[in-house]
Amino acid sequence: SHALWALGFPDQALQRATFGRELLDGRSDANTTGYSLIFLSLLHLFRREASSAKATAAILRSFAEDRGSRFWIIGAEVIEGCALTMDGNHEGAIARLEGPLRWRSEAGSHQHAPFLHSMLARSYLHCDRCNEALRWIDEALERIRDTEQYFYQPSVLITRAEALWLTGERSDLIEE
């Protein structure tokens, strides 16, 4: 489903991910279920469907708690935090995202990090915490350079421009 998204087929990507979710049953192993739910949640976030992302994250959280899987609980927390950002609950998003994103970073997990870090940065901006936003944006840009996840670069740079504008550092906007 993510390949379809990256190729520019958002509706087909969602259909495929939803179909994959429907195939799951009680016999599916934990990783298959977890990855299916997290990818479906991410697609909802990419499509700016916060309520659908939250609903899928709630299923993931319940699944993870039933199995005692901290890994998938953290995944659900990250999705929930991004959805809170989209819903405009920025203080809630910061509270939900900061810990799990630090944990992911310390664990060396960089998949989707530029997107996730820019979501946290956006919430910091809306709470007038521009310096913290810029720190997370810098980390997102570093992850893009390290992992070549250039797919996320435009949204990270837009968030960076907003932060620089708000801090008055407009000369830095024409850097690259």
PDB file of C-alpha atoms in Angstrom:
ATOM      1  CA  SER A   1       0.000   0.000   0.000  1.00  0.00           C
ATOM      2  CA  HIS A   2       2.861   2.407   0.716  1.00  0.00           C
ATOM      3  CA  ALA A   3       4.305   1.808  -2.727  1.00  0.00           C
ATOM      4  CA  LEU A   4       0.960   2.793  -4.239  1.00  0.00           C
ATOM      5  CA  TRP A   5       0.955   5.948  -2.112  1.00  0.00           C
ATOM      6  CA  ALA A   6       4.501   6.856  -3.174  1.00  0.00           C
ATOM      7  CA  LEU A   7       3.587   6.292  -6.826  1.00  0.00           C
ATOM      8  CA  GLY A   8       0.696   8.747  -6.537  1.00  0.00           C
ATOM      9  CA  PHE A   9      -2.272   6.439  -6.049  1.00  0.00           C
ATOM     10  CA  PRO A  10      -3.695   7.459  -2.653  1.00  0.00           C
ATOM     11  CA  ASP A  11      -7.130   5.894  -3.103  1.00  0.00           C
ATOM     12  CA  GLN A  12      -5.737   2.554  -4.255  1.00  0.00           C
ATOM     13  CA  ALA A  13      -3.200   2.635  -1.412  1.00  0.00           C
ATOM     14  CA  LEU A  14      -5.983   3.056   1.117  1.00  0.00           C
ATOM     15  CA  GLN A  15      -8.075   0.312  -0.499  1.00  0.00           C
ATOM     16  CA  ARG A  16      -5.123  -2.113  -0.405  1.00  0.00           C
ATOM     17  CA  ALA A  17      -4.228  -1.282   3.203  1.00  0.00           C
ATOM     18  CA  THR A  18      -7.873  -1.598   4.278  1.00  0.00           C
ATOM     19  CA  PHE A  19      -8.145  -4.944   2.483  1.00  0.00           C
ATOM     20  CA  GLY A  20      -4.996  -6.122   4.269  1.00  0.00           C
ATOM     21  CA  ARG A  21      -6.515  -5.109   7.598  1.00  0.00           C
ATOM     22  CA  GLU A  22      -9.702  -7.017   6.784  1.00  0.00           C
ATOM     23  CA  LEU A  23      -7.681 -10.185   6.139  1.00  0.00           C
ATOM     24  CA  LEU A  24      -6.341 -10.201   9.696  1.00  0.00           C
ATOM     25  CA  ASP A  25      -7.907 -12.537  12.183  1.00  0.00           C
ATOM     26  CA  GLY A  26      -7.140 -13.813  15.666  1.00  0.00           C
ATOM     27  CA  ARG A  27      -4.609 -16.251  14.236  1.00  0.00           C
ATOM     28  CA  SER A  28      -2.432 -13.561  12.619  1.00  0.00           C
ATOM     29  CA  ASP A  29       0.957 -13.164  14.269  1.00  0.00           C
ATOM     30  CA  ALA A  30       1.752  -9.999  16.219  1.00  0.00           C
ATOM     31  CA  ASN A  31       4.084  -8.433  13.664  1.00  0.00           C
ATOM     32  CA  THR A  32       1.710  -8.963  10.742  1.00  0.00           C
ATOM     33  CA  THR A  33      -1.133  -7.398  12.702  1.00  0.00           C
ATOM     34  CA  GLY A  34       1.011  -4.564  14.073  1.00  0.00           C
ATOM     35  CA  TYR A  35       2.538  -3.607  10.736  1.00  0.00           C
ATOM     36  CA  SER A  36      -0.818  -3.779   8.995  1.00  0.00           C
ATOM     37  CA  LEU A  37      -2.396  -1.447  11.543  1.00  0.00           C
ATOM     38  CA  ILE A  38       0.522   0.986  11.685  1.00  0.00           C
ATOM     39  CA  PHE A  39       0.743   1.273   7.891  1.00  0.00           C
ATOM     40  CA  LEU A  40      -3.004   1.830   7.627  1.00  0.00           C
ATOM     41  CA  SER A  41      -2.737   4.510  10.337  1.00  0.00           C
ATOM     42  CA  LEU A  42       0.127   6.210   8.507  1.00  0.00           C
ATOM     43  CA  LEU A  43      -1.834   6.266   5.274  1.00  0.00           C
ATOM     44  CA  HIS A  44      -4.679   7.979   7.089  1.00  0.00           C
ATOM     45  CA  LEU A  45      -2.212  10.557   8.410  1.00  0.00           C
ATOM     46  CA  PHE A  46      -0.728  11.113   4.955  1.00  0.00           C
ATOM     47  CA  ARG A  47      -4.269  11.671   3.660  1.00  0.00           C
ATOM     48  CA  ARG A  48      -4.926  14.122   6.547  1.00  0.00           C
ATOM     49  CA  GLU A  49      -7.633  11.837   7.959  1.00  0.00           C
ATOM     50  CA  ALA A  50      -6.956  12.387  11.652  1.00  0.00           C
ATOM     51  CA  SER A  51     -10.100  10.695  12.967  1.00  0.00           C
ATOM     52  CA  SER A  52      -9.477   7.536  10.907  1.00  0.00           C
ATOM     53  CA  ALA A  53      -5.843   7.500  12.011  1.00  0.00           C
ATOM     54  CA  LYS A  54      -6.922   7.784  15.661  1.00  0.00           C
ATOM     55  CA  ALA A  55      -9.492   5.005  15.248  1.00  0.00           C
ATOM     56  CA  THR A  56      -6.927   2.641  13.736  1.00  0.00           C
ATOM     57  CA  ALA A  57      -4.352   3.620  16.381  1.00  0.00           C
ATOM     58  CA  ALA A  58      -6.906   2.746  19.084  1.00  0.00           C
ATOM     59  CA  ILE A  59      -7.232  -0.744  17.586  1.00  0.00           C
ATOM     60  CA  LEU A  60      -3.422  -1.012  17.475  1.00  0.00           C
ATOM     61  CA  ARG A  61      -3.136   0.146  21.102  1.00  0.00           C
ATOM     62  CA  SER A  62      -5.715  -2.392  22.290  1.00  0.00           C
ATOM     63  CA  PHE A  63      -3.989  -5.149  20.330  1.00  0.00           C
ATOM     64  CA  ALA A  64      -0.580  -4.161  21.742  1.00  0.00           C
ATOM     65  CA  GLU A  65      -1.806  -3.901  25.322  1.00  0.00           C
ATOM     66  CA  ASP A  66      -3.418  -7.353  25.082  1.00  0.00           C
ATOM     67  CA  ARG A  67      -0.048  -8.781  24.068  1.00  0.00           C
ATOM     68  CA  GLY A  68       2.157  -6.581  26.258  1.00  0.00           C
ATOM     69  CA  SER A  69       3.996  -5.194  23.230  1.00  0.00           C
ATOM     70  CA  ARG A  70       5.677  -1.899  24.136  1.00  0.00           C
ATOM     71  CA  PHE A  71       6.869  -1.538  20.525  1.00  0.00           C
ATOM     72  CA  TRP A  72       3.334  -1.403  19.109  1.00  0.00           C
ATOM     73  CA  ILE A  73       2.069   0.722  22.012  1.00  0.00           C
ATOM     74  CA  ILE A  74       4.704   3.313  21.094  1.00  0.00           C
ATOM     75  CA  GLY A  75       3.599   3.091  17.463  1.00  0.00           C
ATOM     76  CA  ALA A  76       0.010   3.811  18.533  1.00  0.00           C
ATOM     77  CA  GLU A  77       1.163   6.745  20.696  1.00  0.00           C
ATOM     78  CA  VAL A  78       3.023   8.279  17.751  1.00  0.00           C
ATOM     79  CA  ILE A  79       0.000   7.966  15.446  1.00  0.00           C
ATOM     80  CA  GLU A  80      -2.274   9.411  18.135  1.00  0.00           C
ATOM     81  CA  GLY A  81       0.117  12.319  18.672  1.00  0.00           C
ATOM     82  CA  CYS A  82       0.265  13.135  14.955  1.00  0.00           C
ATOM     83  CA  ALA A  83      -3.537  13.017  14.778  1.00  0.00           C
ATOM     84  CA  LEU A  84      -3.707  15.419  17.738  1.00  0.00           C
ATOM     85  CA  THR A  85      -1.455  17.804  15.811  1.00  0.00           C
ATOM     86  CA  MET A  86      -3.830  17.631  12.848  1.00  0.00           C
ATOM     87  CA  ASP A  87      -6.795  18.232  15.153  1.00  0.00           C
ATOM     88  CA  GLY A  88      -5.154  21.330  16.646  1.00  0.00           C
ATOM     89  CA  ASN A  89      -4.588  19.826  20.109  1.00  0.00           C
ATOM     90  CA  HIS A  90      -0.946  20.898  20.156  1.00  0.00           C
ATOM     91  CA  GLU A  91      -0.222  20.599  23.883  1.00  0.00           C
ATOM     92  CA  GLY A  92      -1.695  17.089  23.805  1.00  0.00           C
ATOM     93  CA  ALA A  93       0.351  16.239  20.713  1.00  0.00           C
ATOM     94  CA  ILE A  94       3.582  17.377  22.352  1.00  0.00           C
ATOM     95  CA  ALA A  95       2.835  15.331  25.464  1.00  0.00           C
ATOM     96  CA  ARG A  96       2.012  12.274  23.357  1.00  0.00           C
ATOM     97  CA  LEU A  97       4.889  12.544  20.826  1.00  0.00           C
ATOM     98  CA  GLU A  98       7.988  13.693  22.697  1.00  0.00           C
ATOM     99  CA  GLY A  99       8.762  10.520  24.644  1.00  0.00           C
ATOM    100  CA  PRO A 100       8.054   7.991  21.888  1.00  0.00           C
ATOM    101  CA  LEU A 101      10.015   9.983  19.297  1.00  0.00           C
ATOM    102  CA  ARG A 102      13.031  10.191  21.612  1.00  0.00           C
ATOM    103  CA  TRP A 103      12.753   6.453  22.262  1.00  0.00           C
ATOM    104  CA  ARG A 104      12.575   5.725  18.512  1.00  0.00           C
ATOM    105  CA  SER A 105      15.569   7.957  17.862  1.00  0.00           C
ATOM    106  CA  GLU A 106      17.663   6.394  20.636  1.00  0.00           C
ATOM    107  CA  ALA A 107      16.729   2.933  19.353  1.00  0.00           C
ATOM    108  CA  GLY A 108      17.961   3.892  15.875  1.00  0.00           C
ATOM    109  CA  SER A 109      14.516   3.784  14.283  1.00  0.00           C
ATOM    110  CA  HIS A 110      14.506   6.384  11.522  1.00  0.00           C
ATOM    111  CA  GLN A 111      11.691   5.147   9.277  1.00  0.00           C
ATOM    112  CA  HIS A 112       9.199   7.983   8.792  1.00  0.00           C
ATOM    113  CA  ALA A 113      11.197  10.095  11.301  1.00  0.00           C
ATOM    114  CA  PRO A 114      11.213  13.240   9.124  1.00  0.00           C
ATOM    115  CA  PHE A 115       7.407  13.181   8.903  1.00  0.00           C
ATOM    116  CA  LEU A 116       6.940  12.430  12.595  1.00  0.00           C
ATOM    117  CA  HIS A 117       9.468  15.046  13.723  1.00  0.00           C
ATOM    118  CA  SER A 118       7.884  17.710  11.541  1.00  0.00           C
ATOM    119  CA  MET A 119       4.471  16.924  13.077  1.00  0.00           C
ATOM    120  CA  LEU A 120       5.913  17.479  16.558  1.00  0.00           C
ATOM    121  CA  ALA A 121       7.650  20.656  15.351  1.00  0.00           C
ATOM    122  CA  ARG A 122       4.342  21.953  13.984  1.00  0.00           C
ATOM    123  CA  SER A 123       2.755  21.555  17.423  1.00  0.00           C
ATOM    124  CA  TYR A 124       5.661  23.384  19.045  1.00  0.00           C
ATOM    125  CA  LEU A 125       5.147  26.244  16.579  1.00  0.00           C
ATOM    126  CA  HIS A 126       1.496  26.552  17.525  1.00  0.00           C
ATOM    127  CA  CYS A 127       2.502  26.722  21.196  1.00  0.00           C
ATOM    128  CA  ASP A 128       4.992  29.557  20.528  1.00  0.00           C
ATOM    129  CA  ARG A 129       7.945  27.273  21.238  1.00  0.00           C
ATOM    130  CA  CYS A 130       9.855  28.031  18.043  1.00  0.00           C
ATOM    131  CA  ASN A 131      13.327  27.059  19.285  1.00  0.00           C
ATOM    132  CA  GLU A 132      12.110  23.581  20.188  1.00  0.00           C
ATOM    133  CA  ALA A 133      10.361  23.371  16.824  1.00  0.00           C
ATOM    134  CA  LEU A 134      13.595  24.268  15.035  1.00  0.00           C
ATOM    135  CA  ARG A 135      15.493  21.597  16.994  1.00  0.00           C
ATOM    136  CA  TRP A 136      13.053  18.898  15.817  1.00  0.00           C
ATOM    137  CA  ILE A 137      13.094  20.271  12.260  1.00  0.00           C
ATOM    138  CA  ASP A 138      16.898  20.131  12.228  1.00  0.00           C
ATOM    139  CA  GLU A 139      16.710  16.522  13.368  1.00  0.00           C
ATOM    140  CA  ALA A 140      14.144  15.776  10.641  1.00  0.00           C
ATOM    141  CA  LEU A 141      16.450  17.280   8.003  1.00  0.00           C
ATOM    142  CA  GLU A 142      19.355  15.235   9.373  1.00  0.00           C
ATOM    143  CA  ARG A 143      17.240  12.056   9.111  1.00  0.00           C
ATOM    144  CA  ILE A 144      16.407  12.964   5.499  1.00  0.00           C
ATOM    145  CA  ARG A 145      20.112  13.285   4.716  1.00  0.00           C
ATOM    146  CA  ASP A 146      20.971  10.046   6.551  1.00  0.00           C
ATOM    147  CA  THR A 147      18.157   7.909   5.170  1.00  0.00           C
ATOM    148  CA  GLU A 148      17.461   9.595   1.816  1.00  0.00           C
ATOM    149  CA  GLN A 149      13.741   9.784   2.652  1.00  0.00           C
ATOM    150  CA  TYR A 150      13.399  12.806   0.359  1.00  0.00           C
ATOM    151  CA  PHE A 151       9.688  12.136   0.067  1.00  0.00           C
ATOM    152  CA  TYR A 152       9.270  14.111   3.322  1.00  0.00           C
ATOM    153  CA  GLN A 153      11.577  17.016   2.495  1.00  0.00           C
ATOM    154  CA  PRO A 154       8.969  19.486   1.158  1.00  0.00           C
ATOM    155  CA  SER A 155       6.753  19.318   4.253  1.00  0.00           C
ATOM    156  CA  VAL A 156       9.748  19.567   6.594  1.00  0.00           C
ATOM    157  CA  LEU A 157      11.087  22.606   4.710  1.00  0.00           C
ATOM    158  CA  ILE A 158       7.670  24.291   4.811  1.00  0.00           C
ATOM    159  CA  THR A 159       7.544  23.791   8.586  1.00  0.00           C
ATOM    160  CA  ARG A 160      11.114  25.116   8.836  1.00  0.00           C
ATOM    161  CA  ALA A 161      10.181  28.222   6.861  1.00  0.00           C
ATOM    162  CA  GLU A 162       7.224  28.857   9.173  1.00  0.00           C
ATOM    163  CA  ALA A 163       9.468  28.507  12.234  1.00  0.00           C
ATOM    164  CA  LEU A 164      12.133  30.840  10.847  1.00  0.00           C
ATOM    165  CA  TRP A 165       9.500  33.371   9.890  1.00  0.00           C
ATOM    166  CA  LEU A 166       8.052  33.318  13.396  1.00  0.00           C
ATOM    167  CA  THR A 167      11.484  33.696  15.024  1.00  0.00           C
ATOM    168  CA  GLY A 168      12.378  36.613  12.748  1.00  0.00           C
ATOM    169  CA  GLU A 169      15.310  34.744  11.183  1.00  0.00           C
ATOM    170  CA  ARG A 170      14.100  35.418   7.664  1.00  0.00           C
ATOM    171  CA  SER A 171      17.614  35.609   6.192  1.00  0.00           C
ATOM    172  CA  ASP A 172      17.940  31.848   6.809  1.00  0.00           C
ATOM    173  CA  LEU A 173      14.980  31.169   4.542  1.00  0.00           C
ATOM    174  CA  ILE A 174      17.160  31.493   1.432  1.00  0.00           C
ATOM    175  CA  GLU A 175      19.774  28.977   2.465  1.00  0.00           C
ATOM    176  CA  GLU A 176      19.517  26.252  -0.155  1.00  0.00           C
TER     177      GLU A 176
END
